[in-house]
Amino acid sequence: MATEASDQDQNEAAAPPEAEIQSLAISSSSSSNPTNQMMMSLEERYQIVRSIGEECIQEDELRNLLEKKPEPICYDGFEPSGRMHIAQGVMKAINVNKLTSAGCRVKIWIADWFAQLNNKMGGDLKKIEVVGRYLIEIWKAVGMDIDGGKVEFLWSSKEINSRAHEYWPLVMDIARRNTVSRIKRCGQIMGRSDEEELTAAQIFYPCMQCADVFFLKADICQLGMDQRKVNVLAREYCDDIKRKNKPIILSHHMLPGLQQGQEKMSKSDPQSSIFMEDDEAEVNLKIKRAYCPPDIVEGNPCLEYVKYLILPWFKKFVIERSAENGGDKSFENFEELVAYYESGKLHPADLKPALAKALNKILAPVREHFKNDKDAKDLLKRVKAYRVTR
């Protein structure tokens, strides 16, 4: 529980949220930067950061931010809601490592209270904490640049309780300035549709997530396209309070599920997802059964995995084939792969084993960690035993 506030804290609590937020202007950081970052030009840093987003609001603001602030703060968050799939595990590691290489600092918000509000793990906060610890173990094992000092994991319950006098007035001000219908349109961020009946807690959720952006002093909101609406809400709030420096929205692509027509990978459907600690045989089987029509690129999840996971990770994608089937072939960019696949020169029966092999190579350190580390092994056992709830 939060302790009683001091006189100074009480005075700060009485200050309007607008005053607190207005102070978060872009400024230069005095901390030292790694040599490789100092050698990068502004354009190189911009291209690295921009490459993460399927959409950027706004590109000119991003360029200006990188020019004026050597170490921008990027915010990403997640609900601890069950086992981690490769979209959340591998893609997030790739994106975070890109951001840190360009000098950014990344705050990863472990949204335990938000998971409870959204009824994940049946609203059991102790189970939610176990899942959160398991997720952090995976990112450590897969190679996220955690030891570089630029990535920070923050538990929402702990941070909010420690600075409640800053957080709750901000949440209330956001809620006061928006209608219920406007907030309900943000339901997608919780995996809810506009028509779905929401609990009062789920109505409050977007106001809190909007507040997180300012509470964490984020310059860049680096979340998935499914979180776009609440990030736009944060920019609209800046208009309401006449704040000049708005958070930049850098929304990454949503990796599809393995079956036809699954726009988003879902952990509730094991056949649509590859989990980070799946064994080699499971990965091979799931990829073998995946939707992958010959000669067709649009809506082909196997090709999307090559584009967003394999090529960024290995810088090339290698097909191993018999001489009769065309021999081995290596691709260093997605456009070349697309042209080759559409021409019919690459069959799904050759693409799929190559994809499975590459994924297994990425996931091997994670499997080893959860096999050999006693604490990680216990966390995984407990998470697997939990029933996933919406």
PDB file of C-alpha atoms in Angstrom, residues 58-287:
ATOM      1  CA  GLN A  58       4.703  11.632 -37.255  1.00  0.00           C
ATOM      2  CA  GLU A  59       7.948  11.081 -39.190  1.00  0.00           C
ATOM      3  CA  ASP A  60       9.074  14.721 -39.047  1.00  0.00           C
ATOM      4  CA  GLU A  61       8.593  14.693 -35.270  1.00  0.00           C
ATOM      5  CA  LEU A  62      10.656  11.496 -34.994  1.00  0.00           C
ATOM      6  CA  ARG A  63      13.518  13.004 -36.955  1.00  0.00           C
ATOM      7  CA  ASN A  64      13.399  16.177 -34.845  1.00  0.00           C
ATOM      8  CA  LEU A  65      13.378  14.115 -31.633  1.00  0.00           C
ATOM      9  CA  LEU A  66      16.433  12.092 -32.644  1.00  0.00           C
ATOM     10  CA  GLU A  67      18.260  15.271 -33.609  1.00  0.00           C
ATOM     11  CA  LYS A  68      17.605  17.015 -30.291  1.00  0.00           C
ATOM     12  CA  LYS A  69      17.641  14.137 -27.822  1.00  0.00           C
ATOM     13  CA  PRO A  70      20.490  11.577 -27.924  1.00  0.00           C
ATOM     14  CA  GLU A  71      18.627   9.079 -25.723  1.00  0.00           C
ATOM     15  CA  PRO A  72      14.864   9.200 -26.367  1.00  0.00           C
ATOM     16  CA  ILE A  73      12.653   7.146 -24.073  1.00  0.00           C
ATOM     17  CA  CYS A  74      10.640   4.433 -25.824  1.00  0.00           C
ATOM     18  CA  TYR A  75       7.708   2.822 -24.050  1.00  0.00           C
ATOM     19  CA  ASP A  76       6.314  -0.639 -24.662  1.00  0.00           C
ATOM     20  CA  GLY A  77       4.046  -2.655 -22.410  1.00  0.00           C
ATOM     21  CA  PHE A  78       2.424  -6.036 -22.078  1.00  0.00           C
ATOM     22  CA  GLU A  79      -0.157  -7.861 -20.017  1.00  0.00           C
ATOM     23  CA  PRO A  80       1.264 -11.015 -18.412  1.00  0.00           C
ATOM     24  CA  SER A  81      -1.499 -13.249 -19.721  1.00  0.00           C
ATOM     25  CA  GLY A  82      -0.007 -16.651 -20.534  1.00  0.00           C
ATOM     26  CA  ARG A  83       2.735 -18.301 -22.538  1.00  0.00           C
ATOM     27  CA  MET A  84       4.763 -16.138 -24.898  1.00  0.00           C
ATOM     28  CA  HIS A  85       4.602 -16.665 -28.662  1.00  0.00           C
ATOM     29  CA  ILE A  86       7.275 -15.711 -31.179  1.00  0.00           C
ATOM     30  CA  ALA A  87       5.577 -12.439 -32.170  1.00  0.00           C
ATOM     31  CA  GLN A  88       5.909 -11.179 -28.606  1.00  0.00           C
ATOM     32  CA  GLY A  89       9.239 -12.862 -27.937  1.00  0.00           C
ATOM     33  CA  VAL A  90      11.410 -12.709 -31.044  1.00  0.00           C
ATOM     34  CA  MET A  91       9.897  -9.606 -32.659  1.00  0.00           C
ATOM     35  CA  LYS A  92      10.099  -7.600 -29.448  1.00  0.00           C
ATOM     36  CA  ALA A  93      13.744  -8.609 -28.942  1.00  0.00           C
ATOM     37  CA  ILE A  94      14.571  -7.540 -32.515  1.00  0.00           C
ATOM     38  CA  ASN A  95      12.791  -4.200 -32.105  1.00  0.00           C
ATOM     39  CA  VAL A  96      14.256  -3.422 -28.685  1.00  0.00           C
ATOM     40  CA  ASN A  97      17.779  -4.209 -29.875  1.00  0.00           C
ATOM     41  CA  LYS A  98      17.311  -1.911 -32.862  1.00  0.00           C
ATOM     42  CA  LEU A  99      16.164   0.907 -30.579  1.00  0.00           C
ATOM     43  CA  THR A 100      19.063   0.535 -28.142  1.00  0.00           C
ATOM     44  CA  SER A 101      21.565   0.365 -31.030  1.00  0.00           C
ATOM     45  CA  ALA A 102      20.275   3.787 -32.129  1.00  0.00           C
ATOM     46  CA  GLY A 103      20.731   5.214 -28.629  1.00  0.00           C
ATOM     47  CA  CYS A 104      17.175   4.910 -27.318  1.00  0.00           C
ATOM     48  CA  ARG A 105      16.266   3.889 -23.789  1.00  0.00           C
ATOM     49  CA  VAL A 106      13.436   1.362 -23.572  1.00  0.00           C
ATOM     50  CA  LYS A 107      10.965   1.144 -20.688  1.00  0.00           C
ATOM     51  CA  ILE A 108       9.021  -2.109 -20.765  1.00  0.00           C
ATOM     52  CA  TRP A 109       5.853  -1.768 -18.711  1.00  0.00           C
ATOM     53  CA  ILE A 110       4.865  -5.043 -17.038  1.00  0.00           C
ATOM     54  CA  ALA A 111       1.157  -4.264 -16.872  1.00  0.00           C
ATOM     55  CA  ASP A 112       0.157  -6.539 -13.999  1.00  0.00           C
ATOM     56  CA  TRP A 113      -2.663  -4.305 -12.760  1.00  0.00           C
ATOM     57  CA  PHE A 114      -3.905  -3.979 -16.337  1.00  0.00           C
ATOM     58  CA  ALA A 115      -3.977  -7.757 -16.745  1.00  0.00           C
ATOM     59  CA  GLN A 116      -6.047  -7.926 -13.570  1.00  0.00           C
ATOM     60  CA  LEU A 117      -8.443  -5.236 -14.866  1.00  0.00           C
ATOM     61  CA  ASN A 118      -8.787  -7.241 -18.092  1.00  0.00           C
ATOM     62  CA  ASN A 119      -9.501 -10.478 -16.185  1.00  0.00           C
ATOM     63  CA  LYS A 120      -6.340 -12.245 -17.369  1.00  0.00           C
ATOM     64  CA  MET A 121      -5.369 -15.286 -15.286  1.00  0.00           C
ATOM     65  CA  GLY A 122      -8.828 -14.979 -13.721  1.00  0.00           C
ATOM     66  CA  GLY A 123      -7.766 -11.644 -12.217  1.00  0.00           C
ATOM     67  CA  ASP A 124      -5.341 -13.453  -9.858  1.00  0.00           C
ATOM     68  CA  LEU A 125      -2.477 -10.982  -9.288  1.00  0.00           C
ATOM     69  CA  LYS A 126      -0.135 -13.659  -7.886  1.00  0.00           C
ATOM     70  CA  LYS A 127      -0.482 -15.749 -11.048  1.00  0.00           C
ATOM     71  CA  ILE A 128      -0.063 -12.635 -13.179  1.00  0.00           C
ATOM     72  CA  GLU A 129       3.233 -11.891 -11.393  1.00  0.00           C
ATOM     73  CA  VAL A 130       4.506 -15.415 -12.097  1.00  0.00           C
ATOM     74  CA  VAL A 131       3.682 -14.975 -15.792  1.00  0.00           C
ATOM     75  CA  GLY A 132       5.476 -11.614 -15.843  1.00  0.00           C
ATOM     76  CA  ARG A 133       8.635 -13.151 -14.368  1.00  0.00           C
ATOM     77  CA  TYR A 134       8.476 -15.980 -16.918  1.00  0.00           C
ATOM     78  CA  LEU A 135       8.252 -13.488 -19.802  1.00  0.00           C
ATOM     79  CA  ILE A 136      11.324 -11.586 -18.591  1.00  0.00           C
ATOM     80  CA  GLU A 137      13.264 -14.871 -18.418  1.00  0.00           C
ATOM     81  CA  ILE A 138      12.419 -15.525 -22.071  1.00  0.00           C
ATOM     82  CA  TRP A 139      13.653 -12.125 -23.262  1.00  0.00           C
ATOM     83  CA  LYS A 140      16.888 -12.629 -21.347  1.00  0.00           C
ATOM     84  CA  ALA A 141      17.377 -16.056 -22.936  1.00  0.00           C
ATOM     85  CA  VAL A 142      16.527 -15.060 -26.513  1.00  0.00           C
ATOM     86  CA  GLY A 143      19.066 -12.241 -26.579  1.00  0.00           C
ATOM     87  CA  MET A 144      17.325  -8.966 -25.792  1.00  0.00           C
ATOM     88  CA  ASP A 145      19.979  -6.343 -24.995  1.00  0.00           C
ATOM     89  CA  ILE A 146      19.133  -6.230 -21.293  1.00  0.00           C
ATOM     90  CA  ASP A 147      22.719  -6.037 -20.026  1.00  0.00           C
ATOM     91  CA  GLY A 148      23.485  -2.894 -22.031  1.00  0.00           C
ATOM     92  CA  GLY A 149      21.840  -0.679 -19.412  1.00  0.00           C
ATOM     93  CA  LYS A 150      19.263   0.811 -21.782  1.00  0.00           C
ATOM     94  CA  VAL A 151      16.363  -1.569 -21.102  1.00  0.00           C
ATOM     95  CA  GLU A 152      14.293  -1.265 -17.920  1.00  0.00           C
ATOM     96  CA  PHE A 153      11.445  -3.519 -16.781  1.00  0.00           C
ATOM     97  CA  LEU A 154       8.887  -1.706 -14.625  1.00  0.00           C
ATOM     98  CA  TRP A 155       5.976  -3.366 -12.775  1.00  0.00           C
ATOM     99  CA  SER A 156       2.914  -1.141 -13.103  1.00  0.00           C
ATOM    100  CA  SER A 157       1.561  -1.921  -9.606  1.00  0.00           C
ATOM    101  CA  LYS A 158       4.856  -1.020  -7.928  1.00  0.00           C
ATOM    102  CA  GLU A 159       5.511   2.135  -9.955  1.00  0.00           C
ATOM    103  CA  ILE A 160       1.966   3.458  -9.634  1.00  0.00           C
ATOM    104  CA  ASN A 161       1.883   2.855  -5.884  1.00  0.00           C
ATOM    105  CA  SER A 162       5.232   4.594  -5.392  1.00  0.00           C
ATOM    106  CA  ARG A 163       4.113   7.705  -7.307  1.00  0.00           C
ATOM    107  CA  ALA A 164       0.356   7.592  -6.820  1.00  0.00           C
ATOM    108  CA  HIS A 165       0.202  11.357  -6.284  1.00  0.00           C
ATOM    109  CA  GLU A 166       1.428  11.808  -9.891  1.00  0.00           C
ATOM    110  CA  TYR A 167      -0.464   8.985 -11.543  1.00  0.00           C
ATOM    111  CA  TRP A 168      -4.070   9.162 -10.386  1.00  0.00           C
ATOM    112  CA  PRO A 169      -4.662  12.908 -10.950  1.00  0.00           C
ATOM    113  CA  LEU A 170      -3.393  12.345 -14.495  1.00  0.00           C
ATOM    114  CA  VAL A 171      -5.733   9.374 -15.058  1.00  0.00           C
ATOM    115  CA  MET A 172      -8.665  11.361 -13.713  1.00  0.00           C
ATOM    116  CA  ASP A 173      -7.884  14.353 -15.917  1.00  0.00           C
ATOM    117  CA  ILE A 174      -7.777  12.139 -19.022  1.00  0.00           C
ATOM    118  CA  ALA A 175     -11.068  10.507 -17.997  1.00  0.00           C
ATOM    119  CA  ARG A 176     -12.644  13.907 -17.356  1.00  0.00           C
ATOM    120  CA  ARG A 177     -11.767  15.168 -20.837  1.00  0.00           C
ATOM    121  CA  ASN A 178     -13.149  12.163 -22.774  1.00  0.00           C
ATOM    122  CA  THR A 179     -16.587  10.680 -23.304  1.00  0.00           C
ATOM    123  CA  VAL A 180     -17.434   7.045 -22.587  1.00  0.00           C
ATOM    124  CA  SER A 181     -17.995   6.414 -26.301  1.00  0.00           C
ATOM    125  CA  ARG A 182     -14.506   7.769 -27.118  1.00  0.00           C
ATOM    126  CA  ILE A 183     -12.933   5.505 -24.501  1.00  0.00           C
ATOM    127  CA  LYS A 184     -14.912   2.466 -25.681  1.00  0.00           C
ATOM    128  CA  ARG A 185     -13.451   2.920 -29.160  1.00  0.00           C
ATOM    129  CA  CYS A 186     -10.094   2.052 -27.582  1.00  0.00           C
ATOM    130  CA  GLY A 187     -11.377  -1.393 -26.559  1.00  0.00           C
ATOM    131  CA  GLN A 188      -9.191  -3.038 -29.214  1.00  0.00           C
ATOM    132  CA  ILE A 189      -6.115  -2.456 -27.020  1.00  0.00           C
ATOM    133  CA  MET A 190      -7.502  -5.059 -24.597  1.00  0.00           C
ATOM    134  CA  GLY A 191      -8.459  -7.498 -27.336  1.00  0.00           C
ATOM    135  CA  ARG A 192     -12.080  -6.353 -27.105  1.00  0.00           C
ATOM    136  CA  SER A 193     -14.423  -5.321 -29.910  1.00  0.00           C
ATOM    137  CA  ASP A 194     -16.399  -2.065 -30.027  1.00  0.00           C
ATOM    138  CA  GLU A 195     -19.661  -3.990 -29.619  1.00  0.00           C
ATOM    139  CA  GLU A 196     -18.540  -6.152 -26.712  1.00  0.00           C
ATOM    140  CA  GLU A 197     -20.013  -5.390 -23.311  1.00  0.00           C
ATOM    141  CA  LEU A 198     -17.226  -4.105 -21.094  1.00  0.00           C
ATOM    142  CA  THR A 199     -16.865  -4.111 -17.327  1.00  0.00           C
ATOM    143  CA  ALA A 200     -16.354  -0.805 -15.523  1.00  0.00           C
ATOM    144  CA  ALA A 201     -12.710  -1.841 -15.016  1.00  0.00           C
ATOM    145  CA  GLN A 202     -12.261  -2.250 -18.770  1.00  0.00           C
ATOM    146  CA  ILE A 203     -13.738   1.197 -19.362  1.00  0.00           C
ATOM    147  CA  PHE A 204     -11.113   2.636 -16.994  1.00  0.00           C
ATOM    148  CA  TYR A 205      -8.264   0.709 -18.630  1.00  0.00           C
ATOM    149  CA  PRO A 206      -7.700   3.019 -21.677  1.00  0.00           C
ATOM    150  CA  CYS A 207      -7.557   6.088 -19.426  1.00  0.00           C
ATOM    151  CA  MET A 208      -4.802   4.398 -17.424  1.00  0.00           C
ATOM    152  CA  GLN A 209      -2.875   3.250 -20.484  1.00  0.00           C
ATOM    153  CA  CYS A 210      -3.052   6.758 -21.914  1.00  0.00           C
ATOM    154  CA  ALA A 211      -1.694   8.083 -18.613  1.00  0.00           C
ATOM    155  CA  ASP A 212       1.181   5.578 -18.758  1.00  0.00           C
ATOM    156  CA  VAL A 213       2.661   7.400 -21.748  1.00  0.00           C
ATOM    157  CA  PHE A 214       3.132  10.583 -19.724  1.00  0.00           C
ATOM    158  CA  PHE A 215       3.839   8.881 -16.404  1.00  0.00           C
ATOM    159  CA  LEU A 216       6.807   7.085 -17.997  1.00  0.00           C
ATOM    160  CA  LYS A 217       7.936  10.296 -19.746  1.00  0.00           C
ATOM    161  CA  ALA A 218       7.819   8.461 -23.076  1.00  0.00           C
ATOM    162  CA  ASP A 219       9.003  10.207 -26.227  1.00  0.00           C
ATOM    163  CA  ILE A 220       8.018   7.254 -28.430  1.00  0.00           C
ATOM    164  CA  CYS A 221       5.123   4.797 -28.015  1.00  0.00           C
ATOM    165  CA  GLN A 222       6.554   1.606 -29.494  1.00  0.00           C
ATOM    166  CA  LEU A 223       3.651  -0.842 -29.450  1.00  0.00           C
ATOM    167  CA  GLY A 224       1.707  -2.949 -31.949  1.00  0.00           C
ATOM    168  CA  MET A 225      -0.818  -1.668 -34.471  1.00  0.00           C
ATOM    169  CA  ASP A 226      -3.539  -3.021 -32.170  1.00  0.00           C
ATOM    170  CA  GLN A 227      -2.567  -0.352 -29.592  1.00  0.00           C
ATOM    171  CA  ARG A 228      -2.786   2.520 -32.049  1.00  0.00           C
ATOM    172  CA  LYS A 229      -6.095   3.949 -30.837  1.00  0.00           C
ATOM    173  CA  VAL A 230      -4.998   4.631 -27.276  1.00  0.00           C
ATOM    174  CA  ASN A 231      -1.720   6.152 -28.470  1.00  0.00           C
ATOM    175  CA  VAL A 232      -3.718   8.511 -30.679  1.00  0.00           C
ATOM    176  CA  LEU A 233      -5.799   9.309 -27.583  1.00  0.00           C
ATOM    177  CA  ALA A 234      -2.557  10.393 -25.875  1.00  0.00           C
ATOM    178  CA  ARG A 235      -1.777  12.775 -28.730  1.00  0.00           C
ATOM    179  CA  GLU A 236      -5.319  14.150 -28.589  1.00  0.00           C
ATOM    180  CA  TYR A 237      -4.863  14.720 -24.863  1.00  0.00           C
ATOM    181  CA  CYS A 238      -1.808  16.843 -25.673  1.00  0.00           C
ATOM    182  CA  ASP A 239      -4.053  19.037 -27.822  1.00  0.00           C
ATOM    183  CA  ASP A 240      -6.491  19.354 -24.910  1.00  0.00           C
ATOM    184  CA  ILE A 241      -3.799  20.536 -22.486  1.00  0.00           C
ATOM    185  CA  LYS A 242      -1.916  22.578 -25.131  1.00  0.00           C
ATOM    186  CA  ARG A 243       1.220  20.482 -24.875  1.00  0.00           C
ATOM    187  CA  LYS A 244       3.524  21.041 -27.856  1.00  0.00           C
ATOM    188  CA  ASN A 245       5.684  17.913 -27.690  1.00  0.00           C
ATOM    189  CA  LYS A 246       3.430  14.969 -28.420  1.00  0.00           C
ATOM    190  CA  PRO A 247       4.452  11.335 -28.027  1.00  0.00           C
ATOM    191  CA  ILE A 248       5.482   9.818 -31.356  1.00  0.00           C
ATOM    192  CA  ILE A 249       3.559   6.672 -32.295  1.00  0.00           C
ATOM    193  CA  LEU A 250       5.702   3.935 -33.806  1.00  0.00           C
ATOM    194  CA  SER A 251       3.346   0.995 -34.358  1.00  0.00           C
ATOM    195  CA  HIS A 252       4.909  -2.316 -35.313  1.00  0.00           C
ATOM    196  CA  HIS A 253       3.373  -4.965 -37.581  1.00  0.00           C
ATOM    197  CA  MET A 254       1.118  -7.646 -36.073  1.00  0.00           C
ATOM    198  CA  LEU A 255       2.411 -11.101 -36.949  1.00  0.00           C
ATOM    199  CA  PRO A 256      -0.444 -13.342 -38.189  1.00  0.00           C
ATOM    200  CA  GLY A 257      -1.425 -16.761 -36.911  1.00  0.00           C
ATOM    201  CA  LEU A 258      -0.382 -19.903 -38.760  1.00  0.00           C
ATOM    202  CA  GLN A 259      -3.809 -20.735 -40.161  1.00  0.00           C
ATOM    203  CA  GLN A 260      -5.591 -19.070 -43.076  1.00  0.00           C
ATOM    204  CA  GLY A 261      -7.187 -15.713 -42.291  1.00  0.00           C
ATOM    205  CA  GLN A 262      -5.712 -15.322 -38.783  1.00  0.00           C
ATOM    206  CA  GLU A 263      -4.663 -11.678 -38.771  1.00  0.00           C
ATOM    207  CA  LYS A 264      -3.049 -11.921 -35.338  1.00  0.00           C
ATOM    208  CA  MET A 265      -1.196 -14.708 -33.605  1.00  0.00           C
ATOM    209  CA  SER A 266      -3.298 -15.889 -30.644  1.00  0.00           C
ATOM    210  CA  LYS A 267      -1.991 -17.734 -27.622  1.00  0.00           C
ATOM    211  CA  SER A 268      -5.498 -19.044 -26.958  1.00  0.00           C
ATOM    212  CA  ASP A 269      -5.225 -21.153 -30.130  1.00  0.00           C
ATOM    213  CA  PRO A 270      -2.107 -23.351 -29.801  1.00  0.00           C
ATOM    214  CA  GLN A 271      -2.250 -24.324 -33.471  1.00  0.00           C
ATOM    215  CA  SER A 272      -2.043 -20.681 -34.555  1.00  0.00           C
ATOM    216  CA  SER A 273       1.016 -19.884 -32.450  1.00  0.00           C
ATOM    217  CA  ILE A 274       4.587 -20.983 -32.006  1.00  0.00           C
ATOM    218  CA  PHE A 275       5.500 -20.576 -28.363  1.00  0.00           C
ATOM    219  CA  MET A 276       8.977 -19.528 -27.328  1.00  0.00           C
ATOM    220  CA  GLU A 277       9.722 -22.771 -25.481  1.00  0.00           C
ATOM    221  CA  ASP A 278       8.101 -25.146 -27.980  1.00  0.00           C
ATOM    222  CA  ASP A 279      10.423 -28.063 -28.684  1.00  0.00           C
ATOM    223  CA  GLU A 280      11.922 -28.663 -32.105  1.00  0.00           C
ATOM    224  CA  ALA A 281       9.360 -31.301 -33.097  1.00  0.00           C
ATOM    225  CA  GLU A 282       6.444 -29.005 -32.172  1.00  0.00           C
ATOM    226  CA  VAL A 283       7.842 -26.160 -34.267  1.00  0.00           C
ATOM    227  CA  ASN A 284       8.396 -28.494 -37.225  1.00  0.00           C
ATOM    228  CA  LEU A 285       4.852 -29.859 -37.008  1.00  0.00           C
ATOM    229  CA  LYS A 286       3.195 -26.447 -36.645  1.00  0.00           C
ATOM    230  CA  ILE A 287       5.072 -25.047 -39.630  1.00  0.00           C
TER     231      ILE A 287
END
